[in-house]
Short mmCIF file of C-alpha atoms and ligand atoms in Angstrom, two decimals:
data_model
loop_
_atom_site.label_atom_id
_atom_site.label_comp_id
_atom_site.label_asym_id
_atom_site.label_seq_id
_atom_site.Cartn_x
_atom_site.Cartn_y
_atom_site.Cartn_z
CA UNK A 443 215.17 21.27 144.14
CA UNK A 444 216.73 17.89 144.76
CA UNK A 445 215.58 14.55 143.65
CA UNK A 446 217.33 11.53 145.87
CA UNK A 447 217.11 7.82 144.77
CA UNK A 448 218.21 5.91 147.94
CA UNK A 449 217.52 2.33 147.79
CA UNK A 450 214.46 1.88 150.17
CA UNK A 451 212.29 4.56 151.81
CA UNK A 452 210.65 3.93 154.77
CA UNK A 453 208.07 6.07 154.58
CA UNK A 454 206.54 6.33 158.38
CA UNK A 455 203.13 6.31 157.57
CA UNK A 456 200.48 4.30 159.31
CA UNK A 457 201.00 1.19 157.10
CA UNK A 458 205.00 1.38 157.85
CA UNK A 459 204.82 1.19 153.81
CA UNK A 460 208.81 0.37 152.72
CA UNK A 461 209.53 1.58 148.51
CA UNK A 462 212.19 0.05 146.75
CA UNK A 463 214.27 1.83 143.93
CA UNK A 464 211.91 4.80 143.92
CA UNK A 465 212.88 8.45 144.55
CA UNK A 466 211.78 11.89 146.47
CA UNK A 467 212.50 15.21 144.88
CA UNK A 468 212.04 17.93 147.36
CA UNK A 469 213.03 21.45 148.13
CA UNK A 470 212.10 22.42 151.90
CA UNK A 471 209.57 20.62 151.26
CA UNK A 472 208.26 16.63 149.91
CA UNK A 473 207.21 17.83 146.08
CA UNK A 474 206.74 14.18 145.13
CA UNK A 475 207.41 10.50 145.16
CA UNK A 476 208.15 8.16 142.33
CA UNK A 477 210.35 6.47 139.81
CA UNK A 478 213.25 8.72 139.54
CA UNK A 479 213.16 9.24 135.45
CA UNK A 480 210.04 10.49 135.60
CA UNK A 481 210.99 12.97 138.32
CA UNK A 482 213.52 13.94 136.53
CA UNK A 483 211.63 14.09 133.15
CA UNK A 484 208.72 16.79 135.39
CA UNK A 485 211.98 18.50 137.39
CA UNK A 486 214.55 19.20 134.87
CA UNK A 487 216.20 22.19 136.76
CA UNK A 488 216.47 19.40 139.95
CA UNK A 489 220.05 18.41 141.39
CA UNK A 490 220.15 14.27 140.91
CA UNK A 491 221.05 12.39 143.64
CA UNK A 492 221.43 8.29 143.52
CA UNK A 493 222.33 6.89 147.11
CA UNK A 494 223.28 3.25 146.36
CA UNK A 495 222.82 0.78 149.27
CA UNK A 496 221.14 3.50 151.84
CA UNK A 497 217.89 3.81 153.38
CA UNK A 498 215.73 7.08 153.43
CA UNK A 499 213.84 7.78 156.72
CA UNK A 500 212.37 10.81 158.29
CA UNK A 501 214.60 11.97 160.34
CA UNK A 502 213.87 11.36 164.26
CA UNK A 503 212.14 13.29 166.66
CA UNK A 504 213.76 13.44 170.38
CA UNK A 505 211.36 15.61 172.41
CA UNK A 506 212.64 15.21 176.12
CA UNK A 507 216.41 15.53 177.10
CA UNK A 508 218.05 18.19 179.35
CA UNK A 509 221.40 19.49 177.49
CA UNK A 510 221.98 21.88 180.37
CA UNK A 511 223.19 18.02 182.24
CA UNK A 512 225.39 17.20 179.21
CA UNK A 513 228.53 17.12 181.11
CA UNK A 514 227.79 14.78 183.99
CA UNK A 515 229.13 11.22 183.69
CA UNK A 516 229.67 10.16 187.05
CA UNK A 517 228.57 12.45 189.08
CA UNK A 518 225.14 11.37 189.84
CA UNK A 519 223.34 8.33 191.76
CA UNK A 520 221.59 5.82 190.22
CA UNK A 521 219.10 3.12 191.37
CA UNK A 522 216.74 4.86 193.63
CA UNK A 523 215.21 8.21 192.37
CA UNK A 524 215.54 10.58 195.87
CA UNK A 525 218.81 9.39 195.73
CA UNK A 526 219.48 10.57 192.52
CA UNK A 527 217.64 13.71 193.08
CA UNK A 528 219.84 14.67 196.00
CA UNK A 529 222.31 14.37 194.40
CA UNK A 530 221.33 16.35 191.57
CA UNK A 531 220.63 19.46 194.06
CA UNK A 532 223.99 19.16 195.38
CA UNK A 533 226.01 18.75 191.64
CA UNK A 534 223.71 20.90 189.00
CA UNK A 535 225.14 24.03 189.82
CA UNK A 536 228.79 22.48 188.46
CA UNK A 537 227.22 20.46 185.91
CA UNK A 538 225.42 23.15 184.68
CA UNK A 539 228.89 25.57 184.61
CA UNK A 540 230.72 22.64 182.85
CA UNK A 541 228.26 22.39 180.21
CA UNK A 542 229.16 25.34 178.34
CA UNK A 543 228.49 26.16 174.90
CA UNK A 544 230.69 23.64 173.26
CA UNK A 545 229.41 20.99 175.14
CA UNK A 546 225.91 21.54 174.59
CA UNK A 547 227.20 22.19 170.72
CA UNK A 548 228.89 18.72 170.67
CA UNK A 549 225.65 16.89 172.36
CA UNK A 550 223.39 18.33 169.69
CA UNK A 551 225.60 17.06 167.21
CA UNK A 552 225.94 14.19 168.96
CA UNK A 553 221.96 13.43 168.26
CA UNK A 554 222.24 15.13 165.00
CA UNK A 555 224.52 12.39 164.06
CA UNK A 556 222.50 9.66 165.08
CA UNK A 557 219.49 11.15 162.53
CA UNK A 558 217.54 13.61 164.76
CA UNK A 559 216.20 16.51 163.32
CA UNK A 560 214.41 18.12 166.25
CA UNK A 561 215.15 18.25 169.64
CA UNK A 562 212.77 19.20 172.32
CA UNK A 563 215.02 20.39 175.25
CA UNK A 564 214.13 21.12 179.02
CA UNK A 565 215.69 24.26 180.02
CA UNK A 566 216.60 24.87 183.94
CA UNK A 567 218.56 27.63 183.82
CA UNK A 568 218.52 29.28 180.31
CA UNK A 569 222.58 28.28 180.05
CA UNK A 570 221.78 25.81 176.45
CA UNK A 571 219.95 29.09 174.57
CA UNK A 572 222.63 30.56 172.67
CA UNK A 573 223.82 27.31 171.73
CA UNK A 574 220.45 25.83 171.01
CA UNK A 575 219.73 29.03 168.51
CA UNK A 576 223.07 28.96 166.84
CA UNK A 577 222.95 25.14 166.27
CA UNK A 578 221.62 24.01 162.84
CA UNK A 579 219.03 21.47 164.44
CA UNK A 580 214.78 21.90 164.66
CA UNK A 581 214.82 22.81 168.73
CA UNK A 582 211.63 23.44 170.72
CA UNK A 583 213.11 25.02 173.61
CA UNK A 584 210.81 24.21 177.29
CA UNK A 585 211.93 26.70 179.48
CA UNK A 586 211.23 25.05 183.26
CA UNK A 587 209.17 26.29 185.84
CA UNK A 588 209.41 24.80 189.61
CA UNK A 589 209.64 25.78 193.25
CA UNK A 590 207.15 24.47 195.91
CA UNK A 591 208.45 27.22 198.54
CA UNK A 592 205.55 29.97 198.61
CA UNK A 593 207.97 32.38 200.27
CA UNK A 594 209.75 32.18 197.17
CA UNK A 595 206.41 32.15 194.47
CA UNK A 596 207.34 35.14 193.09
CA UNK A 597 211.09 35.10 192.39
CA UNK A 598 210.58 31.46 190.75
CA UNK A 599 207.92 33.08 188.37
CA UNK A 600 210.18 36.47 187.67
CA UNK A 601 212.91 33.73 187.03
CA UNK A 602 210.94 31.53 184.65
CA UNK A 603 209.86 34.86 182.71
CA UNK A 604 212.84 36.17 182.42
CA UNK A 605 213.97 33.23 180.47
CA UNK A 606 210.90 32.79 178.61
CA UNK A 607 211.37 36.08 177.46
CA UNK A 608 214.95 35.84 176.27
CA UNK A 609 214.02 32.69 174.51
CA UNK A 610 210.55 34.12 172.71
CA UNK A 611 213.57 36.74 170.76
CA UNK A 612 214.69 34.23 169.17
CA UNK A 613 211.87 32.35 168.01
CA UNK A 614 211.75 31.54 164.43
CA UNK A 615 210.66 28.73 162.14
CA UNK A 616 213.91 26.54 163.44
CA UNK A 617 213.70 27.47 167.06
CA UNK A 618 210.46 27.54 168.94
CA UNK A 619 209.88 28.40 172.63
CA UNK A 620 207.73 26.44 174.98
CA UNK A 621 207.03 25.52 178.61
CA UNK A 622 208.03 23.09 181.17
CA UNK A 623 205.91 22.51 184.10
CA UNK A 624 208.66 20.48 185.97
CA UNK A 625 206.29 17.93 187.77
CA UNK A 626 203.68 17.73 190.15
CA UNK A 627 206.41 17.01 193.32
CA UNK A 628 207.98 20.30 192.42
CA UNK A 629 205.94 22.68 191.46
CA UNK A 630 202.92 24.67 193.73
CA UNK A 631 199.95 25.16 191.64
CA UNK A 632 200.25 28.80 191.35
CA UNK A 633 203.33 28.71 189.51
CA UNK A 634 202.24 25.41 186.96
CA UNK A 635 198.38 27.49 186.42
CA UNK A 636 200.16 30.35 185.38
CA UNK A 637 202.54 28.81 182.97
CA UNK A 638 200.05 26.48 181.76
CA UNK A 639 197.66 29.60 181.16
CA UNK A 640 200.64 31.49 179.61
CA UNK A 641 200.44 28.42 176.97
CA UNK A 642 197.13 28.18 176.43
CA UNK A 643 197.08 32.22 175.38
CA UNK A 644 200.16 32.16 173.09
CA UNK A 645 199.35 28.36 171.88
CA UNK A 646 202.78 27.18 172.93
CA UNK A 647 203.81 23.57 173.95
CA UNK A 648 204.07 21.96 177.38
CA UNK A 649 206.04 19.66 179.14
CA UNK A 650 206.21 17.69 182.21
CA UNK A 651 207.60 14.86 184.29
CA UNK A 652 204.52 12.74 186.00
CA UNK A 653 204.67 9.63 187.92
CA UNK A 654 208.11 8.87 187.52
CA UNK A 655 209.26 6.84 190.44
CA UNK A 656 207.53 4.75 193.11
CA UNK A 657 208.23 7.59 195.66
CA UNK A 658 206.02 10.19 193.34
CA UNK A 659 203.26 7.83 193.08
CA UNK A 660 203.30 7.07 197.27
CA UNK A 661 203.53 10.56 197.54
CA UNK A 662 200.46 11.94 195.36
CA UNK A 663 198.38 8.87 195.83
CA UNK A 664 198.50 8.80 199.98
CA UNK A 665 200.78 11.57 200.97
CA UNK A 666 203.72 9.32 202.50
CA UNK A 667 206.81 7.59 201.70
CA UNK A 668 209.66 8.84 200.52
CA UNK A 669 209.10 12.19 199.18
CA UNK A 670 207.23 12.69 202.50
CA UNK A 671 210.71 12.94 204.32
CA UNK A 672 212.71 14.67 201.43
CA UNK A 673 210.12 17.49 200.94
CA UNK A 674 210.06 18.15 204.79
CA UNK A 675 213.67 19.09 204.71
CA UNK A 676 211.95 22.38 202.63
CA UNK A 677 208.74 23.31 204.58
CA UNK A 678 207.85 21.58 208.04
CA UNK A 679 204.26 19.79 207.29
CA UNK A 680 204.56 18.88 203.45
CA UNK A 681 201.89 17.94 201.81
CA UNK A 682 200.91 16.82 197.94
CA UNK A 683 200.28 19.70 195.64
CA UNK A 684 197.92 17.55 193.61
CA UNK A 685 196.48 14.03 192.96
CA UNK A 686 197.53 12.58 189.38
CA UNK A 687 193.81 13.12 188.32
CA UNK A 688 193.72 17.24 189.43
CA UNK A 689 197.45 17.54 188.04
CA UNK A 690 196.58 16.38 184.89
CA UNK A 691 193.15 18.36 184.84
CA UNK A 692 195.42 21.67 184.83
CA UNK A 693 196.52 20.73 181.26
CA UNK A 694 193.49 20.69 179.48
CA UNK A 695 193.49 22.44 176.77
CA UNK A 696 196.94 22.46 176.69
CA UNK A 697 198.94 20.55 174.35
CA UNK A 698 201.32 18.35 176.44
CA UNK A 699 204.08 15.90 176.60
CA UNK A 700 203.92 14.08 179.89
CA UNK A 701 207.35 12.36 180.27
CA UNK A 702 207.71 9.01 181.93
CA UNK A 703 204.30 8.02 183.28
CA UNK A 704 205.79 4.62 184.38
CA UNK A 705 203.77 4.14 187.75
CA UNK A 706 200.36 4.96 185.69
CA UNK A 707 198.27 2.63 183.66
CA UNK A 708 194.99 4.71 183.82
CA UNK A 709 194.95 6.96 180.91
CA UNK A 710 191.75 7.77 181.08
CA UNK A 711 191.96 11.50 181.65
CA UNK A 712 194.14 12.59 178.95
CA UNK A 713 193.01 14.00 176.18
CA UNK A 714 194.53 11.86 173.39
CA UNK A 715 194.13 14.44 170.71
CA UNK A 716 196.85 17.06 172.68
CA UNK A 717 198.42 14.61 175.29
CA UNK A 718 200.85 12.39 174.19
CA UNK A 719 203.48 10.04 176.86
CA UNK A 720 207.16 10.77 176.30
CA UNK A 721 209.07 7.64 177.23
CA UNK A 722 212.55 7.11 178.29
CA UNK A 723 213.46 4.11 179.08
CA UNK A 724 217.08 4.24 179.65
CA UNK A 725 216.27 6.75 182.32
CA UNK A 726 213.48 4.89 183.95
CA UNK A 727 216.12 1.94 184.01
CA UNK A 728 218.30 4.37 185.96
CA UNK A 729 216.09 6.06 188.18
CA UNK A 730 212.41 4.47 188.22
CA UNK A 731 212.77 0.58 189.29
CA UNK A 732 210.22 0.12 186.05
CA UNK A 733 209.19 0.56 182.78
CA UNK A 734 206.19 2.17 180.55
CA UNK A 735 203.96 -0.44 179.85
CA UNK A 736 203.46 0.51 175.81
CA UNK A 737 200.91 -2.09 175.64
CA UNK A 738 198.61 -0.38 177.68
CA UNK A 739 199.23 3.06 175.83
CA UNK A 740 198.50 1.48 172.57
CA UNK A 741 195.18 -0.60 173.90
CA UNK A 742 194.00 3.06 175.25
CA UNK A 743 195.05 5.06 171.97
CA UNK A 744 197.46 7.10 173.38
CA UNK A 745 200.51 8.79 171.51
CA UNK A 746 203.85 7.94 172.86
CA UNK A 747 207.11 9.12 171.57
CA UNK A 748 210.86 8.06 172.28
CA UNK A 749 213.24 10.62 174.14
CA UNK A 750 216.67 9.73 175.70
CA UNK A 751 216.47 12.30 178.64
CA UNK A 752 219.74 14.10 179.62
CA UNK A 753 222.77 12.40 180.06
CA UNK A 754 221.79 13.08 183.81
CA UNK A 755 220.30 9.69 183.33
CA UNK A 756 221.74 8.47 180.24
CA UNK A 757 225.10 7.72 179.21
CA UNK A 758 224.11 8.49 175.57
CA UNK A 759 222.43 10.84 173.20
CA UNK A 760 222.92 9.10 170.33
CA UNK A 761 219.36 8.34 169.62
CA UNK A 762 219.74 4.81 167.85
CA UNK A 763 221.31 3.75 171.05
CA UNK A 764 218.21 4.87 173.43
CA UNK A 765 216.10 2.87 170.29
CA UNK A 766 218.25 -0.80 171.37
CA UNK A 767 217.71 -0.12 174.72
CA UNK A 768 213.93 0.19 173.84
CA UNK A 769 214.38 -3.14 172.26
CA UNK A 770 215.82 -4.89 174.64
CA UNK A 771 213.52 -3.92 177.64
CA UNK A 772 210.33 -4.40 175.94
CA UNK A 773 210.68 -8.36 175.52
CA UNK A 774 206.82 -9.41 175.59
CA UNK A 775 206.86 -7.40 172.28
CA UNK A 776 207.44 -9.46 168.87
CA UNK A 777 210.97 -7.99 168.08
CA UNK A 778 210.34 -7.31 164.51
CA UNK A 779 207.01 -5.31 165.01
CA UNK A 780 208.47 -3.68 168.08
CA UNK A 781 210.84 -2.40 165.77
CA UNK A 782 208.16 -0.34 163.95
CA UNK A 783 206.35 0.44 166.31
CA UNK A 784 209.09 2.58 167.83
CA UNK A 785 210.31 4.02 163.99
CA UNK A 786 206.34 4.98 163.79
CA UNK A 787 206.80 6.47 167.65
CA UNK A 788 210.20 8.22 166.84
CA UNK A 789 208.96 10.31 163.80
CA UNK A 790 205.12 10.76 162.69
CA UNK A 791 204.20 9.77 165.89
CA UNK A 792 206.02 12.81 167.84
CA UNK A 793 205.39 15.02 164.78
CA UNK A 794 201.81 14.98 165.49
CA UNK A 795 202.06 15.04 169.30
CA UNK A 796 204.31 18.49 168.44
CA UNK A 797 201.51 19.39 165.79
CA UNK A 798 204.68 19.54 163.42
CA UNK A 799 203.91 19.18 159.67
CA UNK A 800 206.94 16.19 159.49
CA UNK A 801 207.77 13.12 160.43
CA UNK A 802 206.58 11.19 157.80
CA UNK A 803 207.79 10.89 154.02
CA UNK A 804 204.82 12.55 152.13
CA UNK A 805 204.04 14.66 149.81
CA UNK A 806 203.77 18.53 151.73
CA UNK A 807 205.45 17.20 154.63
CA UNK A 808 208.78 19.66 155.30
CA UNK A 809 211.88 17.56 154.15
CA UNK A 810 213.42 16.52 157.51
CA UNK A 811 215.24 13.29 156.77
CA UNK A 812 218.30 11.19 157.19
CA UNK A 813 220.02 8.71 155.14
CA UNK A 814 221.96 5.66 156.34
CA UNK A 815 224.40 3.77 154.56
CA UNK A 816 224.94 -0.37 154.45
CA UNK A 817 220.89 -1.75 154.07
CA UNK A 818 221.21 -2.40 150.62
CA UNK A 819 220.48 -6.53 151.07
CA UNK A 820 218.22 -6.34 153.83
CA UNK A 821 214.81 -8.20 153.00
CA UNK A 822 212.18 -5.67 153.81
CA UNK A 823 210.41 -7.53 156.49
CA UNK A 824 213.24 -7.66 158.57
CA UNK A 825 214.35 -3.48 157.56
CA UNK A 826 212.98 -1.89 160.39
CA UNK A 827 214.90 -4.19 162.87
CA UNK A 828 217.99 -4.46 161.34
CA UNK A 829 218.06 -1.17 160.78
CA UNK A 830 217.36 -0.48 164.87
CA UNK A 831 220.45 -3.74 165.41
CA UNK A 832 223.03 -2.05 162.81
CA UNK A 833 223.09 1.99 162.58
CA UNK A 834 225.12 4.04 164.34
CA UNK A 835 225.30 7.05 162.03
CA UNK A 836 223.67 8.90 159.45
CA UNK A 837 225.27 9.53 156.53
CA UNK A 838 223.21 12.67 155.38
CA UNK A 839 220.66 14.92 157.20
CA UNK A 840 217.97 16.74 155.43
CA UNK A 841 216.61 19.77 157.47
CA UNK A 842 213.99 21.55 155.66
CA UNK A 843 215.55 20.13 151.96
CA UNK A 844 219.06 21.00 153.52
CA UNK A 845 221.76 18.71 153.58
CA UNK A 846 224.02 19.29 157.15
CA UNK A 847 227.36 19.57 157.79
CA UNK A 848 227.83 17.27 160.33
CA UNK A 849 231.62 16.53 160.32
O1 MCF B 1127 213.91 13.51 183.59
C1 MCF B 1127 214.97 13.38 184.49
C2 MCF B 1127 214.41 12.83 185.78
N1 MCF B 1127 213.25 13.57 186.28
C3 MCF B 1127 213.26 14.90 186.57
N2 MCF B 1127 214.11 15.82 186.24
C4 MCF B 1127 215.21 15.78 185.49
C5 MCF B 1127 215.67 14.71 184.69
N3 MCF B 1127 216.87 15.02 184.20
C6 MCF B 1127 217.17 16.24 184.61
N4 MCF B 1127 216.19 16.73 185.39
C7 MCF B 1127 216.26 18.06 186.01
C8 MCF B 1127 214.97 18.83 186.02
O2 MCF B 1127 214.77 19.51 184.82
O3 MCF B 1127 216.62 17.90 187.36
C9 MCF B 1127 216.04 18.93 188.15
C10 MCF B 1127 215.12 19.73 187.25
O4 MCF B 1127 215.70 20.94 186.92
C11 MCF B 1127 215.36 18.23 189.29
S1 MCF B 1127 214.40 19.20 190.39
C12 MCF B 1127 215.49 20.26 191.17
FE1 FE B 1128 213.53 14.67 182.04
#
């Protein structure tokens, strides 16, 4: 057991609840909260820990990026999302070869290092597994599913199993395999019913991209614009799969991440006990022309969460950065609660949109936290913003009471 006196915790909870000169002793798990000589005093066998001038957080939950894209820089288009996808189709079988396993090793640590415990990553082509089980990170592992083509039906589903399969090996309480449902442009409703059924029997979680650009939302609304031209370079007479009300019907019952969800603002037909919105926003600055409204998600009491996306539309994955660019794009927010609101988003938020028993510093929760250096003088109304302005690193990571090697 380890008992660690940082000087503030910021706990996560609902209150965002900041404790000063107090201590946690834990193993893999939160035993208890207090003043550290009485800890000590009830846990005599415990290792004693004083972190001077550092804050205690749980550590940060990414749930959406693609690691598969970690080697792009400059290979892809920005500013109009066709544009961007086209040129995805014609560069992600070389970005997918140059992202081999030390790559995808160096991104994860790259997030690691910026105080992410778990990362929930979209898997195209089953190329980020081995890496993604030998890594020392919490991964939930969304194997995709897509194809619109229904000549081709039944190789896209033999493809998606086959993956599945490889990944369900390796499951364990660090690694846990899921499903992707790319989006509703993508993939033909036999394909996304069958995975979506295939997680509803084994209880596993889903993910998909919905209403991400202005094209997607011409395009299942009316059945024109954009995607109109680019799908009919695939099938002669293309039409929409779904509306956004039928596509999100599928997932009930299903417990879901939709990702992006910028051109919505009716949430009406999510369940907000299993759906939760996954929001990138230095993607949707890249590709979407517009931003979540979190305003609207709050007033209608559903869960978002904070991911980065893949560096196919990010130039980062440190996850502090994709926090400032939160920030900075959501200026009708007060700055300081904004702030919170996005800590509270990051960690218990996600936790319980995963249904993972973290994410919060609390007694019982699992002990997945970080510790940053250099707060010491910061007045506690201004912690969770300064803290967003000034980190760059952690300087420990807890993962289930374990301290990481992150050098
Ligand atoms: O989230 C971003 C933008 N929206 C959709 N897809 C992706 C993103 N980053 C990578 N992708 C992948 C996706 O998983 O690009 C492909 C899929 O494999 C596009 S569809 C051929
Ligand atoms: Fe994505």
């Amino acid at each position: 057991m380890t008992i660690l006196k940082p000087k503030l915790i910021i706990l996560c909870d609902e209150k965002f609840t900041i404790l000063q000169n107090k201590a946690v002793a834990f193993d893999d798990r939160i035993i208890k909260i207090g003043e550290a000589s009485e800890l000590k005093k009830e846990f005599k066998d415990a290792e004693f820990i004083e972190e001077k001038e550092t804050i205690l957080a749980p550590a940060f939950i990414n749930p959406h990026v693609h690691l598969e894209f970690s080697a792009n820089k400059t290979s892809l288009v920005y500013g109009d999302f066709l544009e961007w996808l086209s040129s995805v189709i014609n560069s992600r079988s070389t970005l997918s070869q140059q992202a081999n396993e030390e790559v995808i090793k160096s991104a994860i640590k790259t997030m690691q290092k910026s105080g992410v415990g778990t990362i929930g990553t979209v898997s195209s082509f089953g190329t980020d597994l081995k890496a993604c089980v030998k890594s020392s990170a919490r991964v939930i592992y969304f194997n995709e599913i897509l194809g619109s083509n229904e000549e081709f039906l039944d190789v896209n589903w033999q493809s998606f199993k086959k993956r599945f399969d490889e990944s369900v090996k390796f499951k364990s309480e660090f690694f846990t395999p899921a499903i992707s449902v790319h989006s509703p442009y993508s993939t033909h409703p036999n394909l996304a019913k069958a995975a979506i059924n295939l997680a509803k029997e084994q209880n596993l979680l889903v993910s998909t991209h919905l209403m991400e650009s202005n094209h997607e939302r011409d395009w299942l609304e009316s059945g024109v614009g954009g995607f109109k031209e680019w799908l009919g370079k695939f099938s002669k007479f293309p039409k929409p799969f779904y509306s956004v009300d039928s596509f999100i019907k599928m997932f009930a019952g299903a417990r879901t991440l939709f990702t992006h969800c910028v051109y919505m603002s009716d949430f009406g037909k999510f369940d907000n006990y299993i759906h939760s919105v996954t929001h990138c926003a230095f993607s949707n600055r890249l590709l979407s022309k517009k931003t979540l409204n979190l305003q609207n998600l709050l007033d209608q009491n559903i869960y978002f969460n904070i991911g980065t996306d893949g560096l196919s539309s990010n130039i980062s994955l440190n996850f502090l950065d994709e926090l400032r660019a939160n920030l900075l794009i959501h200026s009708e927010f007060d700055l300081k609660n904004l702030a919170k609101i996005l800590l509270l988003a990051s960690t218990s938020w996600c936790a319980k949109s995963l249904n993972l028993d973290l994410g919060e510093i609390k007694e019982g929760k699992l002990a997945d936290m970080a510790l940053y250096d250099g707060f010491g003088n910061t007045e506690q109304d201004e912690l969770a913003l300064m803290f967003l302005l000034h980190a760059k690193e952690c300087k420990k990571l807890y993962i289930q009471g374990k301290s990481l090697n992150l050098d």
